[in-house]
């Protein structure tokens, strides 16, 4: 079944609810900072309440809104509310899962070339600490992780398959469901970095087959910065120990013992950005209201349109890869560094980002690239903005 994309009325509402949309075209990191109006209002209201009655009192009054965060996130990714933890950002959420695994010397981690820099340096630290080994699976001819090579790379020593669903430096959407099937057949843990995919495309942890999934609020979900979440399946709680605990994650029983709280909230800390948690819950509810299938279709279609338009510019080289591509479009302009392209676009009221080899050391240099321009489209972007973008690039030559 083909799910219809957004109507013109839906797009107008999205843009109306996006205060940052206007003269500046936001193609930078999925509109980071461009929170929906209901999200901004929810955060501001709670901060005002804190100012009036105090932080503890405001948190107690906001308990229903805080609880909504768990039910909304569970609905977004197809899990149960008790399998969701609120964490301050996607990297720390991923860390809580990864560092919670009791790696032993000789254990192996299997990953791909699209793995995010923060994740890979964590692999290297664990290699230094525990003597684990890292197996990097090559891409297939399309540019996505090679599924046959992945299956062959898993050995009895493999402890974890770690995959970045959508890398920050390419339009690639990795085949997370097929990877999940391989991990399930092999009986190994599967950790999915959904930082770029949460809010960009539909997610269902049961269909994906991952045991752990991390995400952020500030990208495609359009929630507040300083917010993130972690999903940990109840089925693997006995295999993952929170790397650190506090009075939120554990109960102090007596002078010599404690017990972890049930379910995924053992990965939380007591102190948190309460207004942010409320705002993220509102952002997720907002996205669900439009329908993630429809938002995803719209975002991917805009990405495809921009690639098609850019392919007609002789001086532009596209660098996206994979069988399936999303709303992130990467390219370079002949004779100009990506940093310079970004500066020139900004002078034309167009915001983009740059991904460098330092954040993709096992991918971009492997393809002979030092950096790429990254245009991240969201469902609130419109076709007229794509035309202005392409025209601006054409005028550079």
XYZ file of N, CA and C in Angstrom, residues 210-337:
384
model
N 15.983 -4.708 16.499
C 17.078 -4.248 17.351
C 16.703 -4.429 18.823
N 17.730 -4.644 19.641
C 17.524 -4.750 21.082
C 17.618 -3.399 21.767
N 18.384 -2.490 21.145
C 18.610 -1.154 21.694
C 18.555 -0.150 20.546
N 18.021 1.028 20.821
C 17.913 2.082 19.807
C 18.050 3.426 20.503
N 18.894 4.286 19.955
C 19.092 5.617 20.532
C 18.663 6.687 19.546
N 18.204 7.821 20.082
C 17.761 8.916 19.217
C 17.838 10.246 19.930
N 17.679 11.297 19.165
C 17.731 12.658 19.690
C 16.403 13.372 19.478
N 16.209 14.441 20.241
C 15.021 15.257 20.038
C 15.237 16.378 19.048
N 16.492 16.806 18.850
C 16.747 18.076 18.197
C 16.791 18.040 16.672
N 16.749 16.873 16.074
C 16.855 16.795 14.620
C 15.463 16.669 13.985
N 15.191 15.554 13.335
C 13.939 15.456 12.571
C 12.686 15.476 13.437
N 12.810 15.133 14.713
C 11.639 15.215 15.584
C 11.304 16.654 15.964
N 12.271 17.576 15.796
C 12.057 18.995 16.042
C 11.725 19.287 17.505
N 12.374 18.540 18.373
C 12.230 18.781 19.800
C 13.335 19.696 20.296
N 13.408 19.938 21.590
C 14.433 20.824 22.156
C 15.825 20.194 22.082
N 16.839 21.047 21.997
C 18.204 20.554 22.139
C 18.397 20.086 23.578
N 19.359 19.197 23.783
C 19.580 18.675 25.122
C 18.553 17.635 25.522
N 17.956 16.956 24.525
C 16.989 15.886 24.808
C 17.295 14.686 23.916
N 17.071 13.515 24.454
C 17.263 12.294 23.688
C 16.517 11.155 24.350
N 16.623 9.968 23.747
C 15.913 8.823 24.312
C 16.656 7.537 23.981
N 16.382 6.531 24.774
C 16.962 5.207 24.588
C 15.871 4.162 24.727
N 15.846 3.257 23.771
C 14.982 2.074 23.868
C 15.862 0.878 24.211
N 15.470 0.144 25.235
C 16.123 -1.120 25.568
C 15.024 -2.159 25.759
N 15.082 -3.198 24.972
C 14.076 -4.258 25.062
C 14.140 -4.955 26.414
N 12.980 -5.243 26.972
C 12.922 -5.997 28.230
C 13.619 -7.348 28.102
N 13.709 -7.856 26.876
C 14.269 -9.194 26.683
C 15.778 -9.254 26.910
N 16.463 -8.090 26.946
C 17.925 -8.103 27.100
C 18.387 -7.347 28.341
N 17.482 -7.020 29.229
C 17.867 -6.273 30.429
C 18.907 -7.016 31.256
N 18.854 -8.343 31.224
C 19.813 -9.117 32.009
C 21.201 -9.133 31.373
N 21.333 -8.608 30.157
C 22.624 -8.584 29.467
C 23.264 -7.199 29.457
N 22.542 -6.199 29.956
C 23.044 -4.825 29.890
C 22.903 -4.187 31.264
N 24.011 -3.782 31.851
C 24.054 -3.144 33.167
C 24.336 -1.657 32.971
N 23.511 -0.767 33.485
C 23.814 0.661 33.323
C 25.245 0.956 33.755
N 26.011 1.690 32.945
C 27.416 1.946 33.290
C 27.590 2.798 34.531
N 26.574 3.567 34.882
C 26.569 4.273 36.167
C 25.127 4.408 36.613
N 24.936 4.519 37.927
C 23.577 4.559 38.476
C 23.475 5.659 39.517
N 22.230 6.034 39.814
C 21.958 7.010 40.867
C 20.614 6.670 41.501
N 20.041 7.610 42.244
C 18.801 7.321 42.961
C 17.599 7.180 42.042
N 17.727 7.570 40.766
C 16.668 7.351 39.798
C 16.710 5.920 39.267
N 17.909 5.418 39.046
C 18.058 4.135 38.376
C 18.144 2.947 39.335
N 18.369 3.221 40.607
C 18.518 2.126 41.572
C 17.909 2.497 42.920
N 17.505 1.480 43.664
C 17.028 1.650 45.031
C 18.102 1.148 46.001
N 18.421 1.978 46.992
C 19.417 1.631 48.017
C 18.709 0.820 49.091
N 19.052 -0.444 49.206
C 18.329 -1.350 50.099
C 18.858 -1.319 51.524
N 20.176 -1.393 51.691
C 20.782 -1.340 53.021
C 22.236 -0.905 52.852
N 23.021 -1.025 53.901
C 24.397 -0.524 53.843
C 25.228 -1.167 52.739
N 24.853 -2.360 52.317
C 25.704 -3.106 51.397
C 25.026 -3.536 50.104
N 23.831 -3.064 49.846
C 23.160 -3.571 48.651
C 22.206 -2.545 48.035
N 21.929 -2.758 46.778
C 20.983 -1.936 46.020
C 20.319 -2.838 44.993
N 19.251 -2.358 44.395
C 18.630 -3.065 43.282
C 18.276 -2.070 42.190
N 18.460 -2.472 40.941
C 18.099 -1.611 39.823
C 16.589 -1.537 39.704
N 16.092 -0.385 39.288
C 14.655 -0.246 39.078
C 14.265 -1.081 37.866
N 13.012 -1.452 37.770
C 12.598 -2.287 36.639
C 12.696 -1.530 35.311
N 12.905 -2.281 34.250
C 12.786 -1.787 32.881
C 13.825 -0.710 32.525
N 13.541 0.025 31.467
C 14.554 0.910 30.875
C 14.854 2.153 31.708
N 14.022 2.484 32.663
C 14.301 3.696 33.439
C 15.546 3.543 34.328
N 16.087 2.345 34.394
C 17.364 2.160 35.087
C 18.507 2.843 34.328
N 18.263 3.273 33.089
C 19.284 3.972 32.307
C 19.139 5.496 32.393
N 18.231 5.964 33.225
C 18.021 7.399 33.403
C 18.816 7.921 34.597
N 18.941 9.234 34.669
C 19.459 9.891 35.865
C 18.355 10.751 36.463
N 18.476 10.999 37.750
C 17.415 11.741 38.435
C 17.327 13.184 37.945
N 18.481 13.860 37.884
C 18.473 15.250 37.425
C 18.333 15.281 35.914
N 17.442 16.143 35.441
C 17.162 16.174 34.006
C 16.591 17.518 33.593
N 16.546 17.730 32.307
C 15.948 18.934 31.721
C 14.451 18.674 31.596
N 13.710 19.003 32.643
C 12.292 18.652 32.715
C 11.502 19.305 31.585
N 11.741 20.583 31.347
C 11.034 21.269 30.257
C 11.343 20.603 28.922
N 12.590 20.129 28.774
C 12.970 19.454 27.538
C 12.248 18.139 27.358
N 12.107 17.370 28.434
C 11.380 16.105 28.333
C 9.934 16.347 27.939
N 9.338 17.359 28.535
C 7.964 17.711 28.166
C 7.909 18.104 26.695
N 8.862 18.952 26.276
C 8.877 19.414 24.896
C 9.086 18.288 23.903
N 9.945 17.325 24.240
C 10.166 16.200 23.342
C 8.910 15.345 23.222
N 8.221 15.155 24.330
C 6.958 14.419 24.268
C 5.955 15.097 23.354
N 5.898 16.434 23.423
C 4.995 17.184 22.550
C 5.440 17.062 21.094
N 6.754 17.126 20.851
C 7.275 17.019 19.485
C 6.929 15.669 18.863
N 7.063 14.611 19.653
C 6.755 13.277 19.144
C 5.261 13.147 18.862
N 4.452 13.642 19.776
C 3.000 13.618 19.578
C 2.616 14.402 18.325
N 3.289 15.530 18.103
C 3.042 16.362 16.928
C 3.348 15.587 15.647
N 4.500 14.896 15.618
C 4.883 14.124 14.433
C 3.902 12.978 14.189
N 3.510 12.280 15.255
C 2.566 11.179 15.116
C 1.237 11.685 14.574
N 0.859 12.895 14.976
C -0.393 13.471 14.509
C -0.444 13.626 12.995
N 0.688 13.956 12.390
C 0.740 14.055 10.925
C 0.851 12.676 10.283
N 1.436 11.730 11.006
C 1.636 10.392 10.468
C 3.054 10.228 9.964
N 3.815 9.319 10.586
C 5.215 9.187 10.206
C 5.376 8.637 8.786
N 4.456 7.822 8.315
C 4.542 7.359 6.934
C 4.450 8.547 5.978
N 3.545 9.450 6.261
C 3.340 10.592 5.376
C 4.501 11.584 5.479
N 4.972 11.832 6.698
C 6.127 12.718 6.858
C 7.357 12.115 6.183
N 7.549 10.810 6.351
C 8.693 10.156 5.737
C 8.640 10.191 4.222
N 7.456 9.927 3.664
C 7.301 9.993 2.216
C 7.639 11.378 1.692
N 7.171 12.387 2.390
C 7.412 13.771 1.969
C 8.906 14.108 2.024
N 9.541 13.761 3.130
C 10.960 14.080 3.291
C 11.811 13.375 2.250
N 11.561 12.090 2.039
C 12.346 11.335 1.049
C 12.088 11.838 -0.363
N 10.855 12.243 -0.647
C 10.538 12.771 -1.975
C 11.258 14.096 -2.223
N 11.338 14.939 -1.207
C 12.072 16.199 -1.351
C 13.558 15.937 -1.588
N 14.108 14.952 -0.871
C 15.501 14.594 -1.085
C 15.742 14.120 -2.506
N 14.826 13.285 -3.016
C 14.960 12.790 -4.392
C 14.854 13.929 -5.398
N 13.958 14.892 -5.134
C 13.814 16.022 -6.045
C 15.079 16.871 -6.078
N 15.663 17.111 -4.896
C 16.882 17.922 -4.861
C 18.020 17.204 -5.581
N 18.152 15.897 -5.386
C 19.202 15.174 -6.104
C 18.997 15.272 -7.613
N 17.746 15.149 -8.039
C 17.456 15.233 -9.468
C 17.817 16.600 -10.022
N 17.479 17.643 -9.285
C 17.781 19.005 -9.740
C 19.288 19.251 -9.761
N 19.990 18.791 -8.731
C 21.438 19.013 -8.652
C 22.183 18.241 -9.740
N 21.647 17.081 -10.115
C 22.314 16.285 -11.144
C 22.356 17.006 -12.484
N 21.489 18.008 -12.651
C 21.480 18.786 -13.882
C 22.492 19.917 -13.904
N 23.168 20.138 -12.784
C 24.202 21.169 -12.717
C 25.556 20.509 -12.959
N 26.204 20.867 -14.013
C 27.445 20.208 -14.400
C 28.543 20.307 -13.374
N 28.565 21.374 -12.595
C 29.649 21.578 -11.634
C 29.414 20.860 -10.314
N 28.259 20.234 -10.140
C 27.911 19.584 -8.872
C 28.124 18.081 -8.977
N 28.761 17.505 -7.945
C 28.908 16.057 -7.845
C 28.163 15.581 -6.611
N 27.206 14.681 -6.812
C 26.452 14.117 -5.694
C 27.252 12.979 -5.049
N 27.105 12.837 -3.729
C 27.870 11.814 -3.006
C 26.994 10.895 -2.159
N 25.693 10.909 -2.391
C 24.818 10.007 -1.649
C 24.956 8.592 -2.186
N 24.705 7.624 -1.318
C 24.857 6.231 -1.714
C 23.741 5.405 -1.093
N 23.653 4.148 -1.530
C 22.653 3.246 -0.971
C 21.483 3.002 -1.901
N 20.815 1.859 -1.689
C 19.616 1.553 -2.460
C 18.457 2.459 -2.070
N 18.404 2.800 -0.816
C 17.321 3.640 -0.306
C 17.931 4.912 0.257
N 17.348 6.051 -0.118
C 17.899 7.340 0.303
C 16.807 8.179 0.951
N 17.238 9.049 1.876
C 16.295 9.875 2.622
C 16.410 11.342 2.282
N 16.232 12.184 3.304
C 16.175 13.621 3.098
C 17.503 14.334 3.208
N 18.590 13.605 3.490
C 19.913 14.219 3.550
C 20.565 14.091 2.180
N 21.009 15.219 1.632
C 21.622 15.245 0.298
C 23.032 15.812 0.438
N 24.035 15.061 -0.037
C 25.419 15.510 0.087
C 26.031 15.685 -1.295
N 26.883 16.717 -1.417
C 27.462 17.034 -2.722
C 28.692 17.907 -2.548
N 29.424 18.077 -3.621
C 30.511 19.053 -3.682
C 30.372 19.847 -4.971
N 30.934 21.046 -4.974
C 30.920 21.941 -6.122
C 32.338 22.018 -6.675
N 32.469 21.765 -7.951
C 33.798 21.751 -8.563
C 34.548 23.052 -8.308
N 35.800 22.909 -7.882
C 36.658 24.075 -7.698
C 36.391 24.874 -6.448
N 35.570 24.343 -5.542
C 35.239 25.097 -4.327
C 35.167 24.153 -3.141
N 35.720 24.535 -2.024
C 35.628 23.704 -0.825
C 34.205 23.732 -0.288
